PDB file of C-alpha atoms in Angstrom:
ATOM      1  CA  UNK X   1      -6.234  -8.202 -59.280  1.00 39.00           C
ATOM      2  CA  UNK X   2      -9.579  -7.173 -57.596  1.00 37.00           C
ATOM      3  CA  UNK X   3     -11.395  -9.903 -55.567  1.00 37.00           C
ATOM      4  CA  UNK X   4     -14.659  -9.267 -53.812  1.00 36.00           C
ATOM      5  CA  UNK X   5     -15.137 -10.798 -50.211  1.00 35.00           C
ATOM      6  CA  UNK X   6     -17.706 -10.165 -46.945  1.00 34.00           C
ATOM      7  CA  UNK X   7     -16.393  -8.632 -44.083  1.00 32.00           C
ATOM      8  CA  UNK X   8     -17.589  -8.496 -40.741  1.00 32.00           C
ATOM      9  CA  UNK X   9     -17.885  -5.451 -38.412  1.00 30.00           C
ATOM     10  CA  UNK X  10     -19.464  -6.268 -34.865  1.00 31.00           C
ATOM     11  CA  UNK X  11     -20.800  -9.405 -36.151  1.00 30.00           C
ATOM     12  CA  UNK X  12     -23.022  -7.893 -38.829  1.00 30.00           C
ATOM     13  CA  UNK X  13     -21.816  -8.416 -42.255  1.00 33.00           C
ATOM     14  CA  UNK X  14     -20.685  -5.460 -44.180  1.00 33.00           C
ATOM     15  CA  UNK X  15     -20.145  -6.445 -48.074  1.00 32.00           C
ATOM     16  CA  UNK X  16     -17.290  -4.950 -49.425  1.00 33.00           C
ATOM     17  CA  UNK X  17     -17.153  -5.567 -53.201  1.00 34.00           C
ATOM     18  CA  UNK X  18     -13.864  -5.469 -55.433  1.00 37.00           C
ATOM     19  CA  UNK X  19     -11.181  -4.815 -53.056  1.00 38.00           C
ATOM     20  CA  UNK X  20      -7.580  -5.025 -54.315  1.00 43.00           C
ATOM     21  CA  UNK X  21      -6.264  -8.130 -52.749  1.00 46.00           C
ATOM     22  CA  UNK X  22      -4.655  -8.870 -49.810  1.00 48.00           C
ATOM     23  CA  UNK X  23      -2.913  -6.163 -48.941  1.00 50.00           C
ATOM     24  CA  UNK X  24      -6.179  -3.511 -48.588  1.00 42.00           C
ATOM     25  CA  UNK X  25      -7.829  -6.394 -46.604  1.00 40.00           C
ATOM     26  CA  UNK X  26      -4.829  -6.541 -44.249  1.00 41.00           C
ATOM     27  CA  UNK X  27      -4.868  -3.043 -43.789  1.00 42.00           C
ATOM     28  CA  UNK X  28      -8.564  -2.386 -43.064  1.00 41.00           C
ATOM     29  CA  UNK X  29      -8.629  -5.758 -40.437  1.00 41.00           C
ATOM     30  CA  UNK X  30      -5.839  -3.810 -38.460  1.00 45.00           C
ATOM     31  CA  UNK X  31      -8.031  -0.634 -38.521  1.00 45.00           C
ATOM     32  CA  UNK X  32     -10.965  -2.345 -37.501  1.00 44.00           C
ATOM     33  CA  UNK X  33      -8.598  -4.030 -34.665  1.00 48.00           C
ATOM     34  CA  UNK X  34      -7.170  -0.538 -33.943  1.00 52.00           C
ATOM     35  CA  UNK X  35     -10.795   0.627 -32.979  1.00 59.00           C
ATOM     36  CA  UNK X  36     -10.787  -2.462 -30.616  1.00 67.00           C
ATOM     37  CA  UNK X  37      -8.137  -1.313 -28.674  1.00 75.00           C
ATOM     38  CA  UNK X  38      -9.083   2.759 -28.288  1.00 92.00           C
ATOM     39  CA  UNK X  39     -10.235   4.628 -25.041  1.00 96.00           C
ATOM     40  CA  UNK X  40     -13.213   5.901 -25.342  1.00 97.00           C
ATOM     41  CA  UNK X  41     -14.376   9.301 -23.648  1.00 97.00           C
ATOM     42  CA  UNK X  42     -17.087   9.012 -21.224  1.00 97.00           C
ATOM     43  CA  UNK X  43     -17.921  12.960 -19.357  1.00 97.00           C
ATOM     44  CA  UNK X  44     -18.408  13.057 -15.820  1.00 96.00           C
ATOM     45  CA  UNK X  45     -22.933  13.272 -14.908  1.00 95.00           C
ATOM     46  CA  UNK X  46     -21.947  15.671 -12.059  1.00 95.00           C
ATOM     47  CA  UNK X  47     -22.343  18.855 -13.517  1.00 92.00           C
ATOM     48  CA  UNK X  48     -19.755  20.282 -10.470  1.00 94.00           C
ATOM     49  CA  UNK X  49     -17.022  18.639 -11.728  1.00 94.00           C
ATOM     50  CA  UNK X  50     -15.687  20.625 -14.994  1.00 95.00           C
ATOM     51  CA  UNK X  51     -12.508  22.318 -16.521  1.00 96.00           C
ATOM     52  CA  UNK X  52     -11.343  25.189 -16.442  1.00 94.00           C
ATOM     53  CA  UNK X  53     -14.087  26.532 -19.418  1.00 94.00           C
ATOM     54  CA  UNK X  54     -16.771  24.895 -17.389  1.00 95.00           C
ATOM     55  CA  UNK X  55     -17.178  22.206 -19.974  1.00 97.00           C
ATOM     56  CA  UNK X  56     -17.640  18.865 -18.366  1.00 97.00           C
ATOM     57  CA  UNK X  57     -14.896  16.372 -16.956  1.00 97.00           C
ATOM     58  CA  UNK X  58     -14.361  12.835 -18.177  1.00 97.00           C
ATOM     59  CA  UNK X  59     -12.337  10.094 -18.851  1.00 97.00           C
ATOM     60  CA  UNK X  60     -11.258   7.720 -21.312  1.00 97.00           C
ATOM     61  CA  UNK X  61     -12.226   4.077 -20.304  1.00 97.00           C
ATOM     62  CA  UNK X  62     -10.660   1.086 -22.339  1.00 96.00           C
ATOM     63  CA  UNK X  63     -12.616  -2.222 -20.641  1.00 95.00           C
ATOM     64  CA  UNK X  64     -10.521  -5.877 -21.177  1.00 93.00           C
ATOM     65  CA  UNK X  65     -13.570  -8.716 -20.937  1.00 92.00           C
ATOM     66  CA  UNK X  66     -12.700 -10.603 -18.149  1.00 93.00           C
ATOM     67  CA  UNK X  67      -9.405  -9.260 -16.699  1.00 94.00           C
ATOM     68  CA  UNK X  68      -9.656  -7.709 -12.654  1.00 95.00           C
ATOM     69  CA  UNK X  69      -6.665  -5.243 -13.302  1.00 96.00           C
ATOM     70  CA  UNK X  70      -6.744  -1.901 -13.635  1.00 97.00           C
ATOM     71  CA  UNK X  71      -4.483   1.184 -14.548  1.00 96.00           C
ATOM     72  CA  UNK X  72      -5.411   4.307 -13.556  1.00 96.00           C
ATOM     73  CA  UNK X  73      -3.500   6.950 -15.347  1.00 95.00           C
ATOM     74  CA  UNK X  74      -3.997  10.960 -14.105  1.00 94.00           C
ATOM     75  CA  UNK X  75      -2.641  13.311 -16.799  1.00 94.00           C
ATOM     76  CA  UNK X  76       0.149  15.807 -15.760  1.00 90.00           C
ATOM     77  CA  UNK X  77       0.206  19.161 -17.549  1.00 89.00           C
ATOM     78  CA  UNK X  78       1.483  21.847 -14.267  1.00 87.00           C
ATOM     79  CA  UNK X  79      -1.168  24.542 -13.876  1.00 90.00           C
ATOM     80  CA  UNK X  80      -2.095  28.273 -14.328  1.00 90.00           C
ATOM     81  CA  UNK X  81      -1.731  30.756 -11.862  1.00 89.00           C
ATOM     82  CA  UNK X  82      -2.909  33.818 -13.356  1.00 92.00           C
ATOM     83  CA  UNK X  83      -5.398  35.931 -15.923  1.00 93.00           C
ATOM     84  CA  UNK X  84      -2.134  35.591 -18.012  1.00 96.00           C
ATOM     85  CA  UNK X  85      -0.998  32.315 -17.920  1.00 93.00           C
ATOM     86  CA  UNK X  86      -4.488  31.093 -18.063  1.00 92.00           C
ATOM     87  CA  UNK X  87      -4.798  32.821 -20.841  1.00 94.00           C
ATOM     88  CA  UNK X  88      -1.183  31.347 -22.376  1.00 95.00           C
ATOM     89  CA  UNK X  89      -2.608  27.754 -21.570  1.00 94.00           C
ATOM     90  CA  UNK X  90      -6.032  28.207 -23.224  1.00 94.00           C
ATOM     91  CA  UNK X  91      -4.166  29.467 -26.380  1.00 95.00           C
ATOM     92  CA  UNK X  92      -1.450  26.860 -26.518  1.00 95.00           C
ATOM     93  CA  UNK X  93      -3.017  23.492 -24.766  1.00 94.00           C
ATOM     94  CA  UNK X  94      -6.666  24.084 -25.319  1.00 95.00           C
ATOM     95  CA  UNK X  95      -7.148  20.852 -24.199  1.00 94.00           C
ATOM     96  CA  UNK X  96      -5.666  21.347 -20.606  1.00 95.00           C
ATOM     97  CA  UNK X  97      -8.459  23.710 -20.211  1.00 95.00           C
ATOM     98  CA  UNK X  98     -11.345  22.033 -21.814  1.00 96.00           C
ATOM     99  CA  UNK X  99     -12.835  19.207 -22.987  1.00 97.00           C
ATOM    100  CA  UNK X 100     -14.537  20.081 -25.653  1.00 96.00           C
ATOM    101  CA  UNK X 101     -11.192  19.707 -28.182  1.00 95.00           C
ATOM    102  CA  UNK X 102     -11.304  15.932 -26.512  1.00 97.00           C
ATOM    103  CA  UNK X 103     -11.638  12.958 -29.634  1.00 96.00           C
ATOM    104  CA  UNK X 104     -14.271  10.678 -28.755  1.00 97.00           C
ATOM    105  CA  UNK X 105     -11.731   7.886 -28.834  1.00 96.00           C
ATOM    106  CA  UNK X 106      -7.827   8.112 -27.931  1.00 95.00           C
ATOM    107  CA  UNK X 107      -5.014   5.438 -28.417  1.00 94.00           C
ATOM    108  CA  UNK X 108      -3.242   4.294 -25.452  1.00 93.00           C
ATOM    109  CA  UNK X 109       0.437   4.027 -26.189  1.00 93.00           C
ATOM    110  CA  UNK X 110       3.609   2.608 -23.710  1.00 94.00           C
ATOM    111  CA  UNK X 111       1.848   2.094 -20.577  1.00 94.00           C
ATOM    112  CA  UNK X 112      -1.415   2.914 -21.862  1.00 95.00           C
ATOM    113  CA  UNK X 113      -1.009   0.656 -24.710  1.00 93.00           C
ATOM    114  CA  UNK X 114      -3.069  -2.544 -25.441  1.00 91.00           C
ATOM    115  CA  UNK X 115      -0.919  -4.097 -27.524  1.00 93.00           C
ATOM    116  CA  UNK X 116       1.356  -6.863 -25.918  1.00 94.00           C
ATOM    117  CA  UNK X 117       4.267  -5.762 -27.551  1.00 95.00           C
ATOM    118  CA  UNK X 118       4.552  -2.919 -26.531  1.00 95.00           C
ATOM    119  CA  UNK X 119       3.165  -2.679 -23.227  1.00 94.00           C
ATOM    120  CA  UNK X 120       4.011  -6.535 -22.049  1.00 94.00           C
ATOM    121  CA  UNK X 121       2.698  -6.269 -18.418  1.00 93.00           C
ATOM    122  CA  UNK X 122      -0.430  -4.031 -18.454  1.00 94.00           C
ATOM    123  CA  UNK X 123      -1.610  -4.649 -22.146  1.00 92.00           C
ATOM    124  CA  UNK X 124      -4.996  -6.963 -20.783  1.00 94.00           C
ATOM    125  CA  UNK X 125      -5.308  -4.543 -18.048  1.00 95.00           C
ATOM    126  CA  UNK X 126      -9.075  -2.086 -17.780  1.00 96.00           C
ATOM    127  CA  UNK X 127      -7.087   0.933 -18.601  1.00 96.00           C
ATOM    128  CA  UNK X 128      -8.850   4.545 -17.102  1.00 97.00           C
ATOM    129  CA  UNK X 129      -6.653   7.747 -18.521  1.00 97.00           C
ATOM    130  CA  UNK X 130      -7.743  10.751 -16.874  1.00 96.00           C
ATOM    131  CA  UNK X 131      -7.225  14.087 -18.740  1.00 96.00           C
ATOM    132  CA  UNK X 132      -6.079  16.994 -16.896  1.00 95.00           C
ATOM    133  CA  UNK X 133      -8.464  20.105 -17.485  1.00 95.00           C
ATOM    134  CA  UNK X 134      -8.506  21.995 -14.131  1.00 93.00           C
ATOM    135  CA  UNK X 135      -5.335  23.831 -14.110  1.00 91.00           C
ATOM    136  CA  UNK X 136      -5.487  23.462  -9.913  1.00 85.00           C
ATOM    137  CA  UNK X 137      -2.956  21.879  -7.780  1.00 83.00           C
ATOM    138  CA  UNK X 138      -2.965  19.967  -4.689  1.00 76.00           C
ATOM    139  CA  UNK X 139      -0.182  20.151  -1.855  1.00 77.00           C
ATOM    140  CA  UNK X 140      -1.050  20.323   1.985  1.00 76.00           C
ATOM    141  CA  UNK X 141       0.371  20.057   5.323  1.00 80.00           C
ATOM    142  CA  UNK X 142      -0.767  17.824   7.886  1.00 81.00           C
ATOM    143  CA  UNK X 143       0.847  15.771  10.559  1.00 83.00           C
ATOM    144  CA  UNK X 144       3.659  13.380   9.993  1.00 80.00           C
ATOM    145  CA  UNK X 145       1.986   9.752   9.530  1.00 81.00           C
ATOM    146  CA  UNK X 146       2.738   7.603  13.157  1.00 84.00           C
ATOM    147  CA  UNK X 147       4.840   4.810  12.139  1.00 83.00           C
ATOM    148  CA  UNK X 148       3.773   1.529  12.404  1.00 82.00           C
ATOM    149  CA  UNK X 149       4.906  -0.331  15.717  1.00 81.00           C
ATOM    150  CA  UNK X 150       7.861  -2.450  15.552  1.00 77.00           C
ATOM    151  CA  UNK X 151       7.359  -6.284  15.045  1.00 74.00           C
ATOM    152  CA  UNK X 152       8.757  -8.283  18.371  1.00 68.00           C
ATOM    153  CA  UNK X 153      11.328  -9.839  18.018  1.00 70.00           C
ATOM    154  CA  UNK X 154      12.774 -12.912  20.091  1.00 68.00           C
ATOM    155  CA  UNK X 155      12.716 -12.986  23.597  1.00 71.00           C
ATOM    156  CA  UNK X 156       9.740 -10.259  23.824  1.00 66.00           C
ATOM    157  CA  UNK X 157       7.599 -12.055  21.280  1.00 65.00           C
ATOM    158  CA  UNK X 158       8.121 -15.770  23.887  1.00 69.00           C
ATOM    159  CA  UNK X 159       6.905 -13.514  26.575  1.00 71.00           C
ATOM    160  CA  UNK X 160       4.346 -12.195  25.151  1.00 68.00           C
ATOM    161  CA  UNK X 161       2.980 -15.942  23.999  1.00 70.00           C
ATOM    162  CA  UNK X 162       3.584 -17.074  27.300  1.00 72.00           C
ATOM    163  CA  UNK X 163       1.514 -14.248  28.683  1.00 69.00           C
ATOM    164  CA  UNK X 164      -1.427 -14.785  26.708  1.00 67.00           C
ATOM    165  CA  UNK X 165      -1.167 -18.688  27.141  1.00 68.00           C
ATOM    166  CA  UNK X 166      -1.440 -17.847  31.355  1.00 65.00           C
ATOM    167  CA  UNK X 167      -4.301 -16.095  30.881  1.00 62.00           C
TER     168      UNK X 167
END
């Protein structure tokens, strides 16, 4: 049975006329509520900061009205070390290399995901994914960190009180 009805998209009404009952109007609601919960890509102004092709760097940004968490996700993907693997990475992960194969929106999933279902404890979070295009890799060596002092403990923690209180 066909049935017409109005439906709205961003609060502007967008007639839809003879759609098959309830079913098709299920099924476009949840891909109107799918959009809702997609990343979208926003590239990097600094024109210094680019993959590997020099196209530009970015991020996918997926903002939660009111909440003050965030999850910042960095990509993995190793790295290239030479002409030819370099060249083995452009061929087979293009998009470890550049960003112009990125979609303009991506859907988070597990962690990433906004759905409370599946992601229970980070699903109202701002979620940030950052794709991985520079192929580089970052190690060092440096001194090790001093550890933090020791918290007194009984008698020396008395005497120091009492020494403060004399002064």
């Amino acid at each position: 049975m066909l049935k017409r009805c109005v439906c709205y998209l961003f609060s502007s009404p967008l007639a839809v006329q003879y759609l098959p009952s309830r079913r098709v109007v299920s099924s476009l609601s949840q891909s109107l509520a799918g959009a809702a919960n997609d990343m979208r890509l926003h590239f990097l102004k600094n024109t210094q900061v680019t993959c590997n092709d020099g196209t530009p760097a970015g991020f996918y940004l997926k903002e939660f009205r009111g909440s003050r968490r965030w999850l910042l996700f960095l990509e993995g993907g190793f790295c290239c070390y030479s002409k030819e693997t370099c060249d083995s990475r452009y061929q087979n992960i293009p998009r470890l290399m550049s960003s112009s194969v990125w979609p303009q929106t991506k859907r988070g999933s597990g962690i990433l995901s906004s759905q409370a279902e599946e992601n229970p404890h980070w699903h109202n979070a701002n979620i940030v994914f950052i794709p991985y295009c520079s192929s580089d890799v970052w190690s060092g060596v440096g001194p090790a960190p001093t550890p933090p002092p020791k918290p007194r403990q009984g008698r020396e923690k008395e005497r120091d009180r009492n020494t403060n209180a004399s002064k």
